[in-house]
CSV table of C-alpha atoms in Angstrom, one decimal:
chain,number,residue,atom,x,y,z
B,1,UNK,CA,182.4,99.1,258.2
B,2,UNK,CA,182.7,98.7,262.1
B,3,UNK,CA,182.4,101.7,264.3
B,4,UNK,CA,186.4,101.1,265.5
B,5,UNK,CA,187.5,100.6,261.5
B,6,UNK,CA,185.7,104.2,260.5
B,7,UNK,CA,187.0,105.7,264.2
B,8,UNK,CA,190.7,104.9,262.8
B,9,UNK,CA,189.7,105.4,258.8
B,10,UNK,CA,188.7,109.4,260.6
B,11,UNK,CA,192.4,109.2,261.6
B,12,UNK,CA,194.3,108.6,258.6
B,13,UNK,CA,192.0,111.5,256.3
B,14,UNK,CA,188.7,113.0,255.9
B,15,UNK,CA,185.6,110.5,256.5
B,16,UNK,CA,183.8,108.7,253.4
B,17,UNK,CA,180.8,110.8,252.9
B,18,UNK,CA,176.8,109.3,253.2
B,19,UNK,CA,173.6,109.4,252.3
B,20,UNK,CA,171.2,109.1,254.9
B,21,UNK,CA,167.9,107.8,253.5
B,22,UNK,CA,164.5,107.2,255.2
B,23,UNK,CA,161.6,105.5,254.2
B,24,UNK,CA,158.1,105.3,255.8
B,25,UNK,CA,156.8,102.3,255.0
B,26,UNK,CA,153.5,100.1,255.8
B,27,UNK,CA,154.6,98.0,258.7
B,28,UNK,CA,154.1,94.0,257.0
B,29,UNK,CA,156.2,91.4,256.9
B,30,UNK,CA,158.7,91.4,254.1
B,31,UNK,CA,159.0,95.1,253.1
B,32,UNK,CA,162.4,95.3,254.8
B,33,UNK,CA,163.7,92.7,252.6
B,34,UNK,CA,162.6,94.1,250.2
B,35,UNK,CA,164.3,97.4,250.5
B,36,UNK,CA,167.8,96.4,251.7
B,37,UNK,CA,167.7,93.7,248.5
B,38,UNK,CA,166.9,97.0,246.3
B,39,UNK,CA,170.0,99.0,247.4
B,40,UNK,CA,171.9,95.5,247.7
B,41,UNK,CA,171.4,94.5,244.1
B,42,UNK,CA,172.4,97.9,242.3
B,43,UNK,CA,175.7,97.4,244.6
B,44,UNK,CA,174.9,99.6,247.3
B,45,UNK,CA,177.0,99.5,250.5
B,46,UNK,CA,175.2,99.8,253.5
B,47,UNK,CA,177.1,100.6,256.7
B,48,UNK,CA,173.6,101.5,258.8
B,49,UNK,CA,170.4,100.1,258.9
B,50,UNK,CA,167.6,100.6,261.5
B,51,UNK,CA,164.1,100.2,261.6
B,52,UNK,CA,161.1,100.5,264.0
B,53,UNK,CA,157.5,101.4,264.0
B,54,UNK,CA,156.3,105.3,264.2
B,55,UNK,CA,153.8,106.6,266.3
B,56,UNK,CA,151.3,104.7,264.2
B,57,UNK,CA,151.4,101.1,264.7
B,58,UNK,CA,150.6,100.6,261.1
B,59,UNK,CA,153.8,102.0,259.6
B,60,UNK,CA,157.5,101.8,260.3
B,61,UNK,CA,160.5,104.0,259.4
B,62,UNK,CA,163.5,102.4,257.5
B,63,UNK,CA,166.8,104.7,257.7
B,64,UNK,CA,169.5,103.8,255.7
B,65,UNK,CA,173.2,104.8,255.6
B,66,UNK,CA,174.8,104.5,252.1
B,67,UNK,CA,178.1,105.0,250.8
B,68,UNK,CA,177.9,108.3,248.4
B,69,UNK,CA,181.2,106.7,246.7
B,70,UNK,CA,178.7,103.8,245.6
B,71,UNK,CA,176.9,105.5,242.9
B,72,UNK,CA,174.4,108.0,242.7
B,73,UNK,CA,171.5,107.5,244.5
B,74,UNK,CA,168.7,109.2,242.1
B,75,UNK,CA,168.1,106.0,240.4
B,76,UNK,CA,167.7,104.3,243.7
B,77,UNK,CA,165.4,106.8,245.1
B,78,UNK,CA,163.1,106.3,241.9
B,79,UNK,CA,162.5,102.6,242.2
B,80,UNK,CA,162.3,102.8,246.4
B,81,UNK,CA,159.1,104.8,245.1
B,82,UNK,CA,158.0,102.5,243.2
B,83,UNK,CA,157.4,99.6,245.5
B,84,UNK,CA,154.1,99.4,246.8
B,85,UNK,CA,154.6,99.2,250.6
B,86,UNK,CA,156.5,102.6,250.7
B,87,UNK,CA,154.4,105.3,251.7
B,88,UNK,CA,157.2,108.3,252.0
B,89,UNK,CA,161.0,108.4,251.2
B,90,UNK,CA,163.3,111.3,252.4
B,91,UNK,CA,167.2,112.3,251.7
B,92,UNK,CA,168.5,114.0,254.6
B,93,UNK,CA,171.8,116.0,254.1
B,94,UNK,CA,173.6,115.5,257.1
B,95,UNK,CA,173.9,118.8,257.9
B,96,UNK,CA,170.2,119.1,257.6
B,97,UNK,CA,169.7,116.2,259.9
B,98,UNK,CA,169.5,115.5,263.8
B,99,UNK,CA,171.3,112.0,264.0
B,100,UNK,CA,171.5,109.9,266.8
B,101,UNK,CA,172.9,106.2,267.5
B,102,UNK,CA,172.7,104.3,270.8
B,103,UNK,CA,175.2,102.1,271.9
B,104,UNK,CA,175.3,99.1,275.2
B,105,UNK,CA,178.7,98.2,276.3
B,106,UNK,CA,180.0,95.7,278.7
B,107,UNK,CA,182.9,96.6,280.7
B,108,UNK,CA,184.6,95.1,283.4
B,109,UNK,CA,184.8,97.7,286.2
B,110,UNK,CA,188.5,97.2,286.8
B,111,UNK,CA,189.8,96.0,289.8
B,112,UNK,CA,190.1,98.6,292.2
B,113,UNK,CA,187.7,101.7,293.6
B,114,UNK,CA,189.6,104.0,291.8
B,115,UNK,CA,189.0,102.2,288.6
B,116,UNK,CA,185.4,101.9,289.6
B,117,UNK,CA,185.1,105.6,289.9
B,118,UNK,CA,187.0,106.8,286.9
B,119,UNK,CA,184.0,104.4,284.9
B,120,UNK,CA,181.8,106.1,286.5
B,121,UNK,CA,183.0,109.9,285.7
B,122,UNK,CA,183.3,108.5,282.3
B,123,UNK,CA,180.0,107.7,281.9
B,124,UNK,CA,178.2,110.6,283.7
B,125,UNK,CA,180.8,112.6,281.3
B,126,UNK,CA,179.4,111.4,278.3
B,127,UNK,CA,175.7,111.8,280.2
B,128,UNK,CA,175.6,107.5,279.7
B,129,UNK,CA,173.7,105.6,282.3
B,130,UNK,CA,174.8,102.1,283.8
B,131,UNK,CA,172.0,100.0,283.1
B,132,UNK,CA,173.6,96.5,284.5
B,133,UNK,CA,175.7,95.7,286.9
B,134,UNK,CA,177.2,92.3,287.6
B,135,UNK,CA,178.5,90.5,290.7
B,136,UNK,CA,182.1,91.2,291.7
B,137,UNK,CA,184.5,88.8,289.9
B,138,UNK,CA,187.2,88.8,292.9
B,139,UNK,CA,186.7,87.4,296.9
B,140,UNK,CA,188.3,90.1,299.3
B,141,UNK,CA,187.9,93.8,298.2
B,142,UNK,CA,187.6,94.0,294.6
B,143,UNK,CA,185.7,96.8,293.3
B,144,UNK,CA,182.5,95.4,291.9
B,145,UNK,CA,181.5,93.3,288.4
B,146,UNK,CA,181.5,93.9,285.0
B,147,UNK,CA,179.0,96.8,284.3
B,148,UNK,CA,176.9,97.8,281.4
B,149,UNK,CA,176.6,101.4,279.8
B,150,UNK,CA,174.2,102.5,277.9
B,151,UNK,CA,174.8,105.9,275.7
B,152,UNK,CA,172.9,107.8,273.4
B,153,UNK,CA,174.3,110.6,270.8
B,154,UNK,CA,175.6,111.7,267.4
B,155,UNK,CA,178.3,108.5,266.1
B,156,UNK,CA,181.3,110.6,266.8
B,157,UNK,CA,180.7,111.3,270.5
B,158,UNK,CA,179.9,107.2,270.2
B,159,UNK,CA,183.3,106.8,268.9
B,160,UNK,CA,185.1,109.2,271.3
B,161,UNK,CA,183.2,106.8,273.9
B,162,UNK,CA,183.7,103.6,272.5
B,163,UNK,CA,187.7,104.7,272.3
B,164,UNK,CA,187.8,106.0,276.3
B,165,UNK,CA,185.8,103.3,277.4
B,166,UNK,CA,188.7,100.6,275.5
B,167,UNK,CA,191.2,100.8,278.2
B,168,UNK,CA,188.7,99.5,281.0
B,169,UNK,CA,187.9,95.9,279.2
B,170,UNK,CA,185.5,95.7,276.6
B,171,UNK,CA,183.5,92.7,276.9
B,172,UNK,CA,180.5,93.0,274.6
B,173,UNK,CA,179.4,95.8,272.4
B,174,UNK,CA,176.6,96.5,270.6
B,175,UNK,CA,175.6,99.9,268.5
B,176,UNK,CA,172.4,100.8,266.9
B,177,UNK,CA,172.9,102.3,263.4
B,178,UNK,CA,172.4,105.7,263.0
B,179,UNK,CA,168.9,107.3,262.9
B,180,UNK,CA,167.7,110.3,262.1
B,181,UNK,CA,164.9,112.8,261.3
B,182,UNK,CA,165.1,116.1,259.8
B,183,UNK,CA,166.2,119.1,261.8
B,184,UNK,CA,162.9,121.3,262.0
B,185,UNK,CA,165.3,124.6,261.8
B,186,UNK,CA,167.6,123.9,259.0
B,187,UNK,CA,171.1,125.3,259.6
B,188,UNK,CA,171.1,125.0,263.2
B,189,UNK,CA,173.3,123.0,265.5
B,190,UNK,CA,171.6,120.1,267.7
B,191,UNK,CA,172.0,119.3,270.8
């Protein structure tokens, strides 16, 4: 599901529910394949996957964003156990969670100052950075070149941004996934 598709499925009712799964695993090639072909063969969908290393080089952390309309995920969690390069697996509630997804976007900067400078109270509004910035497409006073934001936070202040930032040309986009690590006071809000 793409982040516009689930922005406009928020719109029309309440949002499907997930499970946010994470697995520390031993960092060697193959184990990813592994695990996605595990949730992929018992049907799974998965609308988020990321994965990097952890502090220690020898390990990497797999969160995955399943569909709880799917099936239940006991059974799943089980045999994710049972494969050898797994070290630790975790269900986080997402209320018991601090998620996060970052998100690069190419915009054209419009073709005036003013344009230029509602971009740019957009972005320190949603505490973005530019982290690109292109030459200026027009001779003779336009306002400057396509741009590139880059924006960190939870995936609904992504949407909001993703929708505000529509109007001003969207060239290329490109989101993360979701990750996410357990909130270390449960029942708190995050920042």
């Amino acid at each position: 599901m793409s982040p516009s598709s689930s922005a406009s499925a928020a719109a029309q009712g309440p949002a499907p529910r997930h499970h946010i799964v994470t697995a520390k695993v031993e960092n060697k090639a193959g184990v990813l394949a592994r695990v996605a072909s595990l949730f992929s063969r018992r049907g799974f969908n998965i609308f988020s996957l990321a994965v990097a290393p952890t502090d220690e080089p020898r390990f990497s952390r797999i969160t995955i964003v399943v569909d709880v309309e799917s099936a239940p995920l006991e059974q799943i969690m089980k045999q994710l156990d049972k494969l050898i390069n797994v070290v630790s697996i975790t269900e986080l509630a997402p209320d018991e969670a601090v998620e996060r997804e970052m998100l690069l976007v190419t915009v054209g900067a419009g073709s005036s100052a003013t344009d230029r400078v509602g971009l740019e109270a957009l972005v320190r509004e949603f505490e973005g950075s530019i982290v690109d910035e292109g030459p200026a497409q027009e001779e003779g006073g336009g306002a400057g070149g396509p741009v590139t934001v880059m924006l960190a936070g939870t995936p609904s202040r992504i949407d909001a941004f993703e929708d505000r930032v529509r109007p001003f040309g969207i060239t290329e986009l490109q989101r993360t996934g979701l990750v996410a690590l357990p909130k270390l006071s449960p029942g708190t809000t995050t920042h």
